[in-house]
Amino acid sequence: MAAETHLQGVEISAAQFFEIWNHYDSDGNGYLDGKELLNFIQELQQARKKAGLELTPEMKAFVDQYGKSTDGKIGIVELAQILPTEENFLLFFRCQQLKSSEDFMQTWRKYDTDHSGFIETEELKSFLKDLLQKANKQIGDSKLTEYTEIMLKMFDSNNDGKLELTEMASLLPVQENFLLQFKSVKMRGKEFNKAFELYDQDGNGYIDENELDALLKDLCEKNKKDLDINNLPTYKKNMMALSDGGKLYRTELALILCAEQD
């Protein structure tokens, strides 16, 4: 198996890293958890042993943290931090240190200027440059172009040259990625539109902070397994980072809560 073979390497390329990620993220949900994560850990240990290599300190700490329970969950950022990778695109993941999902959402809002819910190729290049600058990492144009092309190759599943907010959010560590928590509670298009109209109590075409507070409280009550009402202030702050001067319009809220816009 190619993915297992790549784990034997002293150093792997970006292409090999992505092959490993896609292999173990078998359900394509953007993170490794449960059996996926345990399979990865087991095969990592076997591959390193077969190649006559010890686990690195980072790998040992990772195995200690996630190898004894099915409750663990990691994203691309966490995986990139333990695998021995060449100095290329994965530097982005290693140095990417956004303070929070709120920073990420504000950066997205800056580049999704037409509120389409997508960032196209040239916008993506500027988006990545901005994120790297936030992490105090300066890169040249050729390297930035390389990063952009790899991002598209990795996340642009329908090859249309643009990425969605939820796809880009994979750049965040799992613990900081509040969008993952909302992935399982997204509504169908008609249901979302009905909910938007219900909570837009004054009918002005947008959700303000008080209306969003009511919506989130009800969502937390209905989805206690996925959402924690104690995190409501964080959810609210992250969503309002997409707003236009405190006005959260239908298209922005749909990025988070709508699974299908019909």
Coordinates of C-alpha atoms in Angstrom, one line a residue:
M1 CA 0.0 0.0 0.0
A2 CA 1.5 3.3 -1.1
A3 CA 0.4 5.3 2.0
E4 CA 2.0 2.8 4.3
T5 CA 5.2 2.8 2.2
H6 CA 5.4 6.6 2.4
L7 CA 5.3 6.3 6.2
Q8 CA 8.6 4.5 6.1
G9 CA 10.4 7.5 4.6
V10 CA 12.9 9.6 6.5
E11 CA 11.3 12.6 4.7
I12 CA 8.1 12.7 2.6
S13 CA 7.0 15.1 -0.1
A14 CA 3.8 17.2 -0.2
A15 CA 2.3 14.8 -2.7
Q16 CA 3.1 11.8 -0.5
F17 CA 1.7 13.6 2.5
F18 CA -1.6 14.3 0.7
E19 CA -1.8 10.7 -0.4
I20 CA -1.4 9.6 3.2
W21 CA -4.1 12.0 4.3
N22 CA -6.6 11.0 1.7
H23 CA -6.0 7.3 2.4
Y24 CA -6.6 7.5 6.1
D25 CA -9.4 10.1 5.9
S26 CA -11.5 7.3 4.3
D27 CA -14.9 9.1 4.8
G28 CA -13.6 12.4 3.5
N29 CA -14.9 14.4 6.5
G30 CA -11.8 16.5 6.9
Y31 CA -10.3 14.8 10.0
L32 CA -9.1 11.4 11.3
D33 CA -11.0 10.0 14.2
G34 CA -12.0 6.7 15.8
K35 CA -10.9 3.7 13.7
E36 CA -9.3 5.9 11.1
L37 CA -6.9 7.4 13.6
L38 CA -6.1 4.1 15.3
N39 CA -5.4 2.5 11.9
F40 CA -3.0 5.4 11.1
I41 CA -1.2 5.1 14.4
Q42 CA -0.8 1.3 14.1
E43 CA 0.5 1.5 10.5
L44 CA 2.8 4.3 11.4
Q45 CA 4.4 2.2 14.1
Q46 CA 4.7 -0.8 11.8
A47 CA 6.1 1.2 8.9
R48 CA 8.8 2.9 11.0
K49 CA 9.8 -0.4 12.6
K50 CA 10.0 -2.1 9.2
A51 CA 12.2 0.7 7.9
G52 CA 14.5 0.4 10.9
L53 CA 13.5 3.8 12.2
E54 CA 12.6 4.9 15.7
L55 CA 9.5 7.0 16.3
T56 CA 10.5 10.7 16.5
P57 CA 9.8 12.5 19.8
E58 CA 6.8 14.1 18.1
M59 CA 5.5 10.8 17.0
K60 CA 5.9 9.2 20.4
A61 CA 4.0 12.1 22.0
F62 CA 1.3 11.7 19.4
V63 CA 1.0 8.0 19.9
D64 CA 0.8 8.5 23.7
Q65 CA -2.0 11.1 23.3
Y66 CA -4.1 9.3 20.7
G67 CA -3.2 5.7 20.6
K68 CA -5.2 4.4 23.5
S69 CA -8.6 5.8 22.9
T70 CA -11.2 6.0 20.1
D71 CA -12.2 9.5 21.2
G72 CA -9.3 11.3 19.5
K73 CA -9.7 13.5 16.5
I74 CA -7.0 15.2 14.4
G75 CA -6.9 17.4 11.2
I76 CA -4.4 18.1 8.5
V77 CA -2.5 20.6 10.7
E78 CA -1.9 18.0 13.5
L79 CA -0.8 15.3 11.0
A80 CA 1.6 17.7 9.4
Q81 CA 3.2 18.4 12.7
I82 CA 4.3 14.8 13.3
L83 CA 5.3 13.5 9.8
P84 CA 8.9 14.2 8.6
T85 CA 8.2 16.4 5.5
E86 CA 10.4 18.2 3.1
E87 CA 10.6 22.0 3.3
N88 CA 7.9 23.0 1.0
F89 CA 4.1 23.5 1.2
L90 CA 3.9 21.8 4.5
L91 CA 5.8 24.7 6.0
F92 CA 2.5 26.5 5.7
F93 CA 0.9 24.0 8.1
R94 CA 3.8 24.1 10.5
C95 CA 4.0 27.8 10.8
Q96 CA 0.3 28.6 10.4
Q97 CA -0.7 30.0 13.8
L98 CA -3.9 31.8 13.5
K99 CA -5.1 32.7 17.0
S100 CA -8.6 31.5 16.4
S101 CA -11.4 30.6 14.0
E102 CA -12.4 34.2 14.3
D103 CA -9.1 35.3 12.7
F104 CA -9.7 32.8 9.9
M105 CA -13.3 34.0 9.3
Q106 CA -12.2 37.6 9.2
T107 CA -9.6 36.8 6.6
W108 CA -12.1 34.8 4.6
R109 CA -14.5 37.7 4.7
K110 CA -11.8 40.0 3.3
Y111 CA -11.3 37.9 0.2
D112 CA -14.8 36.6 -0.5
T113 CA -15.7 40.1 -1.6
D114 CA -18.7 39.1 -3.7
H115 CA -20.2 37.0 -0.9
S116 CA -20.3 34.0 -3.3
G117 CA -19.2 31.5 -0.6
F118 CA -16.1 30.7 -2.7
I119 CA -12.6 31.9 -3.1
E120 CA -11.2 31.6 -6.7
T121 CA -7.6 31.0 -7.7
E122 CA -6.2 34.6 -7.5
E123 CA -8.2 35.3 -4.4
L124 CA -6.8 32.1 -2.9
K125 CA -3.3 33.2 -3.6
S126 CA -3.8 36.5 -1.7
F127 CA -5.7 34.6 1.1
L128 CA -2.8 32.3 1.7
K129 CA -0.3 35.1 1.6
D130 CA -2.3 36.9 4.2
L131 CA -2.5 33.8 6.4
L132 CA 1.3 33.3 6.2
Q133 CA 2.0 36.9 7.1
K134 CA -0.2 36.5 10.2
A135 CA 2.2 33.6 11.0
N136 CA 5.2 35.8 10.4
K137 CA 6.3 33.8 7.3
Q138 CA 7.4 35.6 4.2
I139 CA 7.5 33.7 0.9
G140 CA 8.3 34.5 -2.8
D141 CA 5.8 34.6 -5.6
S142 CA 6.8 31.2 -7.1
K143 CA 6.4 29.4 -3.8
L144 CA 3.1 31.1 -3.2
T145 CA 1.9 29.9 -6.6
E146 CA 3.1 26.4 -5.7
Y147 CA 1.1 26.5 -2.4
T148 CA -2.0 27.8 -4.2
E149 CA -1.8 25.0 -6.8
I150 CA -1.4 22.3 -4.1
M151 CA -4.3 23.8 -2.1
L152 CA -6.5 23.5 -5.1
K153 CA -5.4 20.0 -5.9
M154 CA -6.1 18.9 -2.3
F155 CA -9.4 20.6 -1.6
D156 CA -11.0 21.5 -4.9
S157 CA -13.0 18.2 -5.3
N158 CA -14.9 19.3 -8.4
N159 CA -11.9 21.0 -10.1
D160 CA -13.7 24.3 -10.7
G161 CA -10.7 26.4 -9.5
K162 CA -12.3 27.7 -6.3
L163 CA -12.7 26.6 -2.7
E164 CA -15.5 26.8 -0.2
L165 CA -15.3 28.2 3.3
T166 CA -15.6 24.7 4.9
E167 CA -12.9 23.3 2.6
M168 CA -10.5 26.1 3.5
A169 CA -11.3 25.7 7.2
S170 CA -9.2 22.5 7.1
L171 CA -6.2 24.8 7.6
L172 CA -7.3 25.2 11.2
P173 CA -6.4 22.7 14.0
V174 CA -9.4 20.5 14.8
Q175 CA -9.8 22.2 18.3
E176 CA -10.0 25.6 16.7
N177 CA -12.2 24.6 13.8
F178 CA -15.7 25.4 15.0
L179 CA -17.1 24.7 11.5
L180 CA -16.4 21.0 12.0
Q181 CA -18.9 21.1 14.9
F182 CA -21.6 22.5 12.7
K183 CA -20.9 20.1 9.8
S184 CA -23.3 17.5 11.2
V185 CA -26.1 20.0 12.0
K186 CA -26.4 21.7 8.6
M187 CA -29.8 22.1 7.2
R188 CA -31.2 21.4 3.8
G189 CA -31.9 24.5 1.7
K190 CA -35.6 24.9 2.4
E191 CA -35.2 24.1 6.1
F192 CA -32.4 26.7 6.3
N193 CA -34.5 29.4 4.6
K194 CA -37.4 28.7 6.9
A195 CA -35.1 29.0 9.9
F196 CA -33.6 32.2 8.6
E197 CA -37.0 33.8 8.2
L198 CA -38.1 32.6 11.6
Y199 CA -35.1 34.2 13.5
D200 CA -35.0 37.3 11.3
Q201 CA -37.8 38.5 13.5
D202 CA -38.0 42.1 12.1
G203 CA -37.8 40.8 8.5
N204 CA -35.0 43.2 7.6
G205 CA -33.1 40.6 5.6
Y206 CA -30.3 39.9 8.1
I207 CA -29.6 38.4 11.5
D208 CA -28.3 40.6 14.2
E209 CA -26.5 39.5 17.3
N210 CA -29.6 39.1 19.4
E211 CA -31.4 37.1 16.7
L212 CA -28.3 34.9 16.2
D213 CA -28.1 34.3 20.0
A214 CA -31.7 32.9 19.9
L215 CA -30.9 30.8 16.9
L216 CA -27.8 29.3 18.4
K217 CA -29.4 28.6 21.7
D218 CA -32.1 26.6 19.9
L219 CA -29.5 24.8 17.8
C220 CA -27.6 23.8 20.9
E221 CA -30.7 22.5 22.5
K222 CA -31.6 20.4 19.5
N223 CA -28.1 19.1 18.9
K224 CA -26.6 18.5 22.3
K225 CA -24.3 15.7 21.1
D226 CA -22.6 18.0 18.6
L227 CA -22.9 21.5 20.1
D228 CA -22.1 22.7 23.6
I229 CA -24.2 25.6 24.8
N230 CA -21.2 26.6 27.0
N231 CA -19.4 27.5 23.7
L232 CA -22.2 29.7 22.5
P233 CA -20.2 32.9 22.9
T234 CA -17.5 31.4 20.7
Y235 CA -19.9 30.2 18.1
K236 CA -21.5 33.6 18.0
K237 CA -18.2 35.5 17.8
N238 CA -17.0 33.3 14.9
M239 CA -20.2 33.7 12.9
M240 CA -20.4 37.4 13.4
A241 CA -16.8 37.7 12.0
L242 CA -18.6 37.0 8.7
S243 CA -21.1 39.8 9.2
D244 CA -21.2 43.2 7.5
G245 CA -21.1 45.7 10.3
G246 CA -23.0 43.4 12.7
K247 CA -25.5 42.3 9.9
L248 CA -25.3 38.6 9.2
Y249 CA -26.9 38.2 5.8
R250 CA -28.5 35.0 4.5
T251 CA -25.6 34.1 2.2
E252 CA -23.0 34.4 5.0
L253 CA -25.0 32.3 7.5
A254 CA -25.7 29.8 4.8
L255 CA -21.9 29.1 4.6
I256 CA -22.1 27.6 8.1
L257 CA -25.6 26.3 8.4
C258 CA -26.8 25.3 5.0
A259 CA -25.9 22.0 3.5
E260 CA -27.7 22.6 0.2
Q261 CA -28.7 26.0 -1.2
D262 CA -31.6 25.4 -3.4

